[in-house]
Structures are given as C-alpha cells and as structure tokens.
Amino acid sequence: MRKLLRRLALALSVVLLLTALAGFIYRDRLLRLHAVNTLFAAEKIVGNFSSMKDLFFWKPIPSAGNVVAWPQRPAKIAERYRFDGSERSVSEWLDRTTTTSFLVAHDGFIVHEEYRLGTKREDLRISWSIAKSMLSAGFGIAVAEGAVKSLDDQVTIYAPTLKGTAYDGASIRNVLNMASGVKFNEDYLDFNSDINRMGRVLALGGTMDDFTASIKERVRPPGTQRQYVSTDTHVLAMVLRAATGKELATWLGERLFGPLGVESEPYYLTDGIGVEFALGGINLTTRDYARFGQLFVDGGRWQGRQIVPEYWVRESVMPNSPPAASPRDPFGYGYQWWVPIDSDGEFYAIGVYGQYIYVNPRARVVVVKTSADRKFRDDGNRGRVVQAEAVAAFRAIAQGLSGWQSPER
C-alpha cells in the first residue's frame, strides 16, 4: 500500500512539474490569448486601445523626419446636428459613443482638441481599419514609383503563394475595392467568425500570410460585387511587400510617416514572425491621425512636399467599387476609403469600435474621433446607422467652421 501511495505521489509530482513547465513555456502565448479574449471587456477596452504593444507582438515604424508642430487656432465648433429627423447634441453623442479623443482641424489649424476617459495626448492609439486607408496611400506611392505595374495585374503575380486559393484570379483593383469575392465572415460579435479566428491566430503567434492562403472558398466572381473582407487588405500588403522588396513598416515609414513628420514614432502590431497586421495594426497619436487627414485635404501634399500622388488621392477616394452585395449597405467605397451618401467630395476612414478620420477638402476640415464604443453595432444594422450618425455630426462641424453646405441640407 505504501509503495502504491509513493508511486501515486511521484506520478502527481511529475504531472505538476510538467504542467508548470508547460505553463512557463507557453506563458506568453496564453497571456496573448487572454488579451484577445478580454480586449473589448468593459473595464479594459479604453486602456487596451492605448497600450496595444503591451498585449501583442509589435514592431516600430521607422519614421525619422522633421517634426513640424501643428499650429493652433481655437474656435467654437457646432454643438448641434440633425439626424433621423431630430436635432441632437454633439457633446451627448461623444459621451454616448465612448469617445477617447476628438480633434478638429480647419484650414491647417487645430481648432478643437480634447482627450477623454483618462487618455492623454501622447497616447498611441490603435487604428483598427483606419490602417486600410493608410495602406492605400502607401500603395499609391508604389504604383507611382513603378514598383506595382498595373492595378489590373492579378495578385498572384506578386504573391504566388495565393495560387490555388480563393484569391487566385482576383486583380489588385478587385482587392482595393473589397471586391475579391472570397467567402469571409467579418462579424466581430461572432466568436467563431473568420475575423475572430484571425485574431486568435495573431495572438498565438501564427502567420497572417498562411491564414490568408488558407481561404479557399469564393461566393462570387472577383470584381462583381463589393463585400467588406479584411483579408483583402492583407493581400494588398503581400503584394506591396513583394513589389517593393521592403517590409510594410519600412515602406510606410520611409514614404509616408517620415515625410509627414509624425510627432511620435508609430508602431505596427505583427504576427508571430514579424509580418505587419496590415488591416488594422497601426498605432498613432490623435494628432498624427489628423496629419494624415490633412495630407488628403491638400491633395497628397504636406508642408509643400508631394507625398502621395495627387491623381491617386483623387482616384482612391472616389466611389469606384462595384455595387455592394448587401442592399443594406448604402455607402460608397473607393480604394480602402469610405464615401458618404450624397458626398460633396467628402470621404473617411473608419475603424471598428468607432475610430474615424473624416476628410472634407471643400470645407478644408479634418475630424479625428477615437473611441472604445462597445455598442458600435447595437443598431441592428452592423453599425451602418452609427456610421451615418457620425457623418451627420462631422458635416455639421464642417459647415459651422467653413460655411460649406452639406448635400443633405
């Protein structure tokens, strides 16, 4: 009996030792998985969105350049806007949508700036899908430099690992327009959706290239209808890396963020082998998001220097995509940019949970809103009503500053 007890005790000790060893070996992986599972928790989401490098793999975006401080000219912004047949308060809307920062620039001057819920001006905030529009700008530079020959080239010319996948046969233009035709579930509220499976791959040290190449099913031919698919943006990054021979962080740092003179060195979230999370992993200060918006107000120029080709700025923000697959999607779409209903030259970048860069070249207005809005899709329309209300507020602010007339008025 004593021998049996000693054997059981020894076996238990071995199990405990192996468990402790496994916990030590996989500690970082388990912590990152926990970070993914609690990223949007009510008590953590605000802090998480300003400290993503503490939770995931990341790399700096080298961006040495001449920092030119933003000139400031404080001005009163509109306090009321009309939406859905009623007049509403901008302040109440900012509170209701858990806004963490809000900046308005007019004619190159910061006219309004506020930081909320304990966040600071110096915080580098997660872009989520705003990064898509930034990648589009970097892509346009590569086209102008001749690294990418034609938007009608098939993506497999540059990314041959996509041969035999759902992306085989899609052109660069198709994926710029979110019209690849691949089957992909983008529902952040569905634990088993493709977008959430991708997040777990990212957290556990998998590779984004392999995940993208694993997509085999297509729901329609490329270029026939638009359906928002975030891996389309990763395909663009695969093409851009191959075409330029540079990592995405290096390319955007040298060609975009460095020339913009960003105030703080930005960083990219990455997968387990250091490949950038292209579809949503840029982290910048609010002021530097506004710099990017101002770049597009001025046709791709910053401080007199042409950074993004002017023709690309014009072309990329036109609603030139095929019609949306869903009849409930009323917005226009260009090359990774959104276009409001009845646009008067306005366009915007948007990220999940309420990140926005609204650009109105006619009014010479840029609005940046960062948020931690856990109710961003509570309208039952996958956030489309939330998006439309944001545009209504931005338009009221643009009109109040410039006298520009909203096309809806």
Coordinates of C-alpha atoms in Angstrom, one line a residue:
M1 CA 0.0 0.0 0.0
R2 CA 2.8 2.4 0.9
K3 CA 4.5 1.6 -2.5
L4 CA 1.3 2.4 -4.3
L5 CA 1.0 5.7 -2.4
R6 CA 4.6 6.6 -3.2
R7 CA 4.0 5.8 -6.9
L8 CA 0.9 8.0 -6.9
A9 CA 2.7 10.8 -5.2
L10 CA 5.6 10.6 -7.7
A11 CA 3.2 10.5 -10.6
L12 CA 1.3 13.5 -9.3
S13 CA 4.6 15.4 -8.8
V14 CA 5.6 14.6 -12.4
V15 CA 2.2 15.9 -13.7
L16 CA 2.5 19.1 -11.6
L17 CA 6.1 19.6 -12.9
L18 CA 5.1 19.1 -16.5
T19 CA 2.1 21.4 -16.0
A20 CA 4.3 24.1 -14.5
L21 CA 6.9 23.6 -17.3
A22 CA 4.2 23.9 -20.0
G23 CA 2.8 26.9 -18.3
F24 CA 6.2 28.5 -18.3
I25 CA 6.9 27.6 -22.0
Y26 CA 3.5 28.8 -23.2
R27 CA 3.2 31.7 -20.8
D28 CA 3.4 34.5 -23.4
R29 CA 1.1 32.6 -25.7
L30 CA -1.5 32.1 -23.0
L31 CA -1.2 35.8 -22.0
R32 CA -1.8 36.9 -25.5
L33 CA -4.8 34.6 -25.9
H34 CA -6.2 36.1 -22.7
A35 CA -5.5 39.6 -24.1
V36 CA -7.6 38.8 -27.2
N37 CA -10.4 37.3 -25.2
T38 CA -10.6 40.3 -22.8
L39 CA -9.5 43.0 -25.3
F40 CA -13.0 44.5 -25.5
A41 CA -14.1 43.9 -21.9
A42 CA -15.9 47.0 -20.5
E43 CA -13.3 47.6 -17.7
K44 CA -10.3 47.2 -20.0
I45 CA -11.2 48.4 -23.5
V46 CA -10.2 52.1 -23.0
G47 CA -6.8 51.3 -21.6
N48 CA -6.2 48.4 -24.1
F49 CA -6.7 50.7 -27.1
S50 CA -3.9 53.0 -25.9
S51 CA -1.5 50.2 -25.0
M52 CA -1.6 47.5 -27.6
K53 CA 2.1 46.9 -27.6
D54 CA 1.7 45.5 -24.1
L55 CA -0.6 42.8 -25.4
F56 CA 0.6 41.7 -28.8
F57 CA 3.7 41.3 -31.0
W58 CA 4.7 44.6 -32.5
K59 CA 7.5 46.5 -34.4
P60 CA 8.3 50.2 -34.7
I61 CA 7.6 52.1 -37.9
P62 CA 10.8 54.0 -38.5
S63 CA 9.7 57.5 -39.2
A64 CA 12.6 59.9 -38.6
G65 CA 11.7 63.2 -40.2
N66 CA 11.3 66.9 -39.5
V67 CA 8.5 67.3 -37.0
V68 CA 6.6 70.5 -37.7
A69 CA 4.3 71.4 -34.8
W70 CA 0.6 71.8 -35.7
P71 CA -0.4 75.5 -35.5
Q72 CA -3.4 76.0 -33.3
R73 CA -6.3 78.5 -33.7
P74 CA -9.0 77.6 -31.2
A75 CA -12.6 78.0 -32.5
K76 CA -16.0 77.1 -31.4
I77 CA -17.4 74.0 -33.1
A78 CA -21.0 73.2 -33.8
E79 CA -22.9 71.8 -30.8
R80 CA -25.9 70.5 -32.6
Y81 CA -26.6 68.3 -35.7
R82 CA -29.6 66.8 -37.3
F83 CA -30.0 63.1 -37.7
D84 CA -33.0 60.8 -38.2
G85 CA -35.4 63.7 -38.2
S86 CA -34.3 65.2 -34.9
E87 CA -31.8 67.7 -33.6
R88 CA -29.1 66.2 -31.4
S89 CA -26.2 67.3 -29.2
V90 CA -22.6 66.7 -30.3
S91 CA -21.5 66.5 -26.6
E92 CA -24.1 63.9 -25.8
W93 CA -23.1 61.9 -28.9
L94 CA -19.4 62.0 -27.9
D95 CA -20.3 60.7 -24.4
R96 CA -22.7 58.1 -25.8
T97 CA -20.1 56.6 -28.2
T98 CA -17.4 56.3 -25.5
T99 CA -15.1 58.8 -27.3
T100 CA -11.5 58.8 -26.1
S101 CA -10.2 61.7 -28.2
F102 CA -11.7 64.2 -30.6
L103 CA -9.7 66.6 -32.8
V104 CA -11.0 69.1 -35.4
A105 CA -8.7 70.9 -37.9
H106 CA -9.7 73.7 -40.2
D107 CA -7.5 75.1 -42.9
G108 CA -4.4 73.5 -41.5
F109 CA -5.0 74.7 -37.9
I110 CA -6.1 72.6 -34.9
V111 CA -9.3 74.4 -33.8
H112 CA -10.6 71.9 -31.2
E113 CA -8.8 69.1 -29.3
E114 CA -9.9 67.0 -26.3
Y115 CA -8.9 63.8 -24.6
R116 CA -11.3 61.8 -22.6
L117 CA -11.7 58.9 -20.1
G118 CA -8.2 59.2 -18.7
T119 CA -6.4 59.1 -22.0
K120 CA -3.6 61.6 -22.9
R121 CA -2.5 63.5 -26.0
E122 CA 0.7 61.4 -26.1
D123 CA -1.1 58.0 -26.3
L124 CA -0.5 56.0 -29.4
R125 CA -4.0 54.7 -30.2
I126 CA -4.9 51.6 -32.2
S127 CA -6.2 52.4 -35.7
W128 CA -8.1 49.3 -36.5
S129 CA -9.3 49.6 -40.0
I130 CA -8.2 53.2 -40.5
A131 CA -4.9 51.4 -41.3
K132 CA -6.5 50.2 -44.5
S133 CA -6.7 53.8 -45.9
M134 CA -3.1 54.4 -44.8
L135 CA -2.0 51.3 -46.7
S136 CA -3.9 52.5 -49.7
A137 CA -1.8 55.7 -49.6
G138 CA 1.4 53.7 -49.4
F139 CA 0.2 51.5 -52.3
G140 CA -0.4 54.6 -54.5
I141 CA 3.1 55.7 -53.9
A142 CA 4.4 52.3 -55.0
V143 CA 2.3 52.5 -58.2
A144 CA 3.6 55.9 -59.0
E145 CA 7.2 54.7 -58.5
G146 CA 6.6 51.8 -60.8
A147 CA 7.1 49.0 -58.3
V148 CA 3.5 47.9 -59.0
K149 CA 2.9 47.8 -62.7
S150 CA -0.8 47.8 -63.1
L151 CA -3.9 47.6 -60.8
D152 CA -5.3 45.1 -63.3
D153 CA -2.4 42.7 -62.5
Q154 CA -3.6 39.6 -60.8
V155 CA -2.4 39.4 -57.1
T156 CA -0.8 36.1 -57.7
I157 CA 1.8 37.7 -59.9
Y158 CA 3.3 39.3 -56.8
A159 CA 2.1 36.8 -54.2
P160 CA 2.4 33.3 -55.8
T161 CA 1.5 31.6 -52.5
L162 CA -2.1 32.7 -53.2
K163 CA -2.3 30.4 -56.3
G164 CA -5.0 27.8 -55.8
T165 CA -6.7 29.9 -53.1
A166 CA -9.9 31.9 -53.2
Y167 CA -7.7 34.9 -54.3
D168 CA -6.5 33.2 -57.4
G169 CA -7.9 35.2 -60.3
A170 CA -8.5 38.4 -58.3
S171 CA -6.8 41.6 -59.5
I172 CA -5.2 44.3 -57.4
R173 CA -8.1 46.6 -58.2
N174 CA -10.5 44.0 -57.0
V175 CA -9.0 43.8 -53.6
L176 CA -8.5 47.5 -53.3
N177 CA -12.3 47.8 -53.9
M178 CA -13.1 45.0 -51.4
A179 CA -14.5 43.0 -54.3
S180 CA -12.4 39.8 -54.2
G181 CA -15.4 37.6 -54.0
V182 CA -13.9 35.4 -51.2
K183 CA -16.1 33.9 -48.5
F184 CA -15.3 35.6 -45.2
N185 CA -17.4 36.3 -42.1
E186 CA -16.4 39.7 -40.7
D187 CA -18.7 39.7 -37.7
Y188 CA -16.7 40.8 -34.6
L189 CA -19.6 39.7 -32.3
D190 CA -19.5 36.1 -33.5
F191 CA -16.8 34.2 -31.6
N192 CA -16.3 31.7 -34.4
S193 CA -16.3 34.2 -37.3
D194 CA -13.3 34.4 -39.6
I195 CA -12.2 37.8 -38.3
N196 CA -12.1 36.5 -34.8
R197 CA -10.4 33.3 -35.8
M198 CA -7.8 35.5 -37.4
G199 CA -7.4 37.5 -34.2
R200 CA -6.6 34.3 -32.3
V201 CA -4.0 33.3 -35.0
L202 CA -2.4 36.7 -34.4
A203 CA -2.3 36.3 -30.7
L204 CA -1.0 32.7 -30.7
G205 CA 2.0 33.6 -32.9
G206 CA 0.6 32.2 -36.2
T207 CA 1.2 33.8 -39.6
M208 CA -1.1 36.2 -41.4
D209 CA 0.2 35.0 -44.8
D210 CA -0.7 31.4 -44.0
F211 CA -4.1 32.4 -42.7
T212 CA -4.9 34.3 -45.8
A213 CA -3.7 31.5 -48.0
S214 CA -6.0 29.1 -46.2
I215 CA -9.1 30.8 -47.5
K216 CA -10.3 28.5 -50.3
E217 CA -13.9 29.4 -50.9
R218 CA -15.4 32.1 -53.1
V219 CA -19.0 33.3 -53.0
R220 CA -18.9 35.2 -56.3
P221 CA -16.5 36.0 -59.2
P222 CA -13.9 38.8 -58.4
G223 CA -14.9 42.3 -59.3
T224 CA -18.7 41.7 -59.5
Q225 CA -19.9 43.0 -56.0
R226 CA -18.3 44.6 -53.0
Q227 CA -18.3 42.8 -49.6
Y228 CA -16.1 44.1 -46.8
V229 CA -13.4 41.5 -46.2
S230 CA -10.4 42.5 -44.1
T231 CA -8.0 39.9 -45.5
D232 CA -8.3 41.7 -48.9
T233 CA -6.1 44.4 -47.2
H234 CA -3.6 41.7 -46.1
V235 CA -3.4 40.6 -49.8
L236 CA -2.5 44.2 -50.7
A237 CA 0.2 44.1 -48.1
M238 CA 1.6 40.8 -49.5
V239 CA 1.6 42.4 -53.0
L240 CA 3.3 45.6 -51.7
R241 CA 6.0 43.7 -49.8
A242 CA 6.9 41.7 -52.8
A243 CA 6.7 44.6 -55.2
T244 CA 8.9 46.9 -53.1
G245 CA 11.2 44.4 -51.5
K246 CA 10.6 46.1 -48.2
E247 CA 8.7 45.3 -45.0
L248 CA 5.5 47.2 -44.8
A249 CA 6.6 49.2 -41.7
T250 CA 9.8 50.3 -43.5
W251 CA 7.9 51.3 -46.7
L252 CA 5.3 53.3 -44.9
G253 CA 7.9 54.8 -42.5
E254 CA 10.1 56.0 -45.4
R255 CA 7.4 57.0 -47.8
L256 CA 4.6 58.2 -45.6
F257 CA 5.1 58.7 -41.9
G258 CA 8.6 60.1 -42.1
P259 CA 7.8 62.7 -44.7
L260 CA 4.7 63.6 -42.6
G261 CA 6.9 64.4 -39.6
V262 CA 4.8 62.4 -37.1
E263 CA 5.2 63.6 -33.5
S264 CA 5.8 60.2 -32.0
E265 CA 7.3 57.0 -33.6
P266 CA 4.3 54.8 -34.5
Y267 CA 4.2 51.1 -34.4
Y268 CA 2.5 48.1 -36.1
L269 CA 1.1 45.1 -34.5
T270 CA 2.6 42.0 -36.1
D271 CA 2.0 38.3 -36.3
G272 CA 4.3 35.7 -34.8
I273 CA 7.0 36.0 -37.5
G274 CA 7.0 39.8 -37.6
V275 CA 4.7 40.4 -40.5
E276 CA 2.6 43.5 -40.1
F277 CA -1.1 43.3 -39.1
A278 CA -1.8 45.4 -42.2
L279 CA -5.6 45.5 -42.0
G280 CA -5.7 47.2 -38.6
G281 CA -2.5 47.3 -36.6
I282 CA -1.1 50.9 -36.9
N283 CA -0.8 52.9 -33.6
L284 CA -0.5 56.7 -33.8
T285 CA -1.3 59.7 -31.7
T286 CA -4.6 61.5 -32.5
R287 CA -2.6 64.5 -33.9
D288 CA -0.8 62.2 -36.3
Y289 CA -4.0 60.6 -37.5
A290 CA -5.1 64.2 -38.2
R291 CA -1.9 64.9 -40.1
F292 CA -2.8 62.0 -42.4
G293 CA -6.2 63.5 -42.9
Q294 CA -4.7 66.9 -43.7
L295 CA -2.5 65.3 -46.2
F296 CA -5.6 64.3 -48.2
V297 CA -7.3 67.7 -47.7
D298 CA -4.2 69.1 -49.5
G299 CA -4.2 66.6 -52.4
G300 CA -1.4 64.5 -51.1
R301 CA 0.9 67.4 -50.1
W302 CA 2.4 68.2 -46.7
Q303 CA 4.3 71.3 -46.0
G304 CA 4.7 71.9 -49.7
R305 CA 6.0 68.4 -50.5
Q306 CA 4.0 66.0 -52.6
I307 CA 4.0 62.7 -50.6
V308 CA 1.1 60.8 -52.2
P309 CA 0.5 61.4 -55.9
E310 CA -2.4 63.8 -56.5
Y311 CA -4.0 61.6 -59.0
W312 CA -4.0 58.7 -56.5
V313 CA -5.6 60.9 -53.9
R314 CA -8.4 61.8 -56.3
E315 CA -8.9 58.2 -57.6
S316 CA -8.7 56.4 -54.3
V317 CA -11.5 58.4 -52.6
M318 CA -14.0 58.1 -55.5
P319 CA -16.9 55.6 -55.0
N320 CA -15.4 53.5 -57.8
S321 CA -16.1 50.0 -56.4
P322 CA -18.7 47.6 -57.7
P323 CA -22.1 47.7 -56.1
A324 CA -22.4 46.4 -52.5
A325 CA -23.5 42.8 -52.1
S326 CA -25.8 43.8 -49.3
P327 CA -28.7 46.1 -50.1
R328 CA -28.4 47.5 -46.5
D329 CA -25.0 49.0 -47.3
P330 CA -25.7 52.5 -48.7
F331 CA -22.2 53.9 -48.6
G332 CA -19.7 54.3 -51.4
Y333 CA -16.3 52.7 -51.4
G334 CA -13.0 53.5 -53.2
Y335 CA -9.5 52.1 -52.7
Q336 CA -9.9 51.3 -49.0
W337 CA -11.7 54.6 -48.3
W338 CA -15.4 55.1 -47.5
V339 CA -17.6 57.7 -49.2
P340 CA -20.8 59.1 -47.6
I341 CA -24.2 59.1 -49.2
D342 CA -24.6 62.1 -51.4
S343 CA -20.9 63.1 -50.9
D344 CA -19.8 66.5 -51.9
G345 CA -16.2 65.4 -52.1
E346 CA -16.0 64.1 -48.5
F347 CA -14.6 60.7 -47.6
Y348 CA -13.5 59.0 -44.4
A349 CA -11.5 56.1 -42.9
I350 CA -13.2 54.1 -40.2
G351 CA -12.1 51.5 -37.7
V352 CA -14.2 49.1 -35.6
Y353 CA -15.4 50.4 -32.2
G354 CA -15.6 54.0 -33.5
Q355 CA -12.3 55.2 -35.0
Y356 CA -12.7 57.9 -37.7
I357 CA -10.8 60.2 -39.9
Y358 CA -13.3 62.4 -41.7
V359 CA -11.9 64.5 -44.6
N360 CA -13.7 67.3 -46.3
P361 CA -11.5 69.1 -48.8
R362 CA -14.1 71.7 -49.9
A363 CA -14.5 72.8 -46.3
R364 CA -10.8 72.2 -45.5
V365 CA -11.9 70.3 -42.4
V366 CA -10.4 67.1 -40.8
V367 CA -12.1 65.4 -37.9
V368 CA -10.5 62.6 -35.9
K369 CA -12.5 60.6 -33.4
T370 CA -11.1 57.7 -31.5
S371 CA -13.4 55.6 -29.4
A372 CA -13.9 52.5 -27.3
D373 CA -17.6 52.1 -28.3
R374 CA -18.7 48.6 -27.3
K375 CA -22.2 49.5 -28.7
F376 CA -20.9 50.3 -32.2
R377 CA -23.2 47.6 -33.7
D378 CA -26.2 47.8 -31.4
D379 CA -28.3 49.4 -34.1
G380 CA -29.1 46.0 -35.6
N381 CA -27.6 47.1 -39.0
R382 CA -24.0 46.1 -38.4
G383 CA -23.1 49.7 -37.4
R384 CA -24.5 51.4 -40.5
V385 CA -26.8 53.7 -38.6
V386 CA -23.9 54.5 -36.2
Q387 CA -21.7 55.3 -39.2
A388 CA -24.4 57.6 -40.7
E389 CA -24.9 59.5 -37.5
A390 CA -21.2 60.1 -37.2
V391 CA -21.1 61.6 -40.7
A392 CA -24.1 63.8 -39.8
A393 CA -22.2 65.2 -36.8
F394 CA -19.0 65.7 -38.9
R395 CA -20.9 67.5 -41.6
A396 CA -22.4 69.9 -39.0
I397 CA -19.0 70.7 -37.7
A398 CA -17.6 71.3 -41.2
Q399 CA -20.5 73.5 -42.1
G400 CA -20.1 75.6 -38.9
L401 CA -16.4 76.2 -39.5
S402 CA -16.4 76.9 -43.2
G403 CA -19.9 77.8 -44.4
W404 CA -19.8 74.7 -46.6
Q405 CA -23.3 73.4 -47.3
S406 CA -23.9 69.8 -46.6
P407 CA -25.5 68.0 -49.6
E408 CA -28.3 66.7 -47.3
R409 CA -29.4 70.2 -46.3

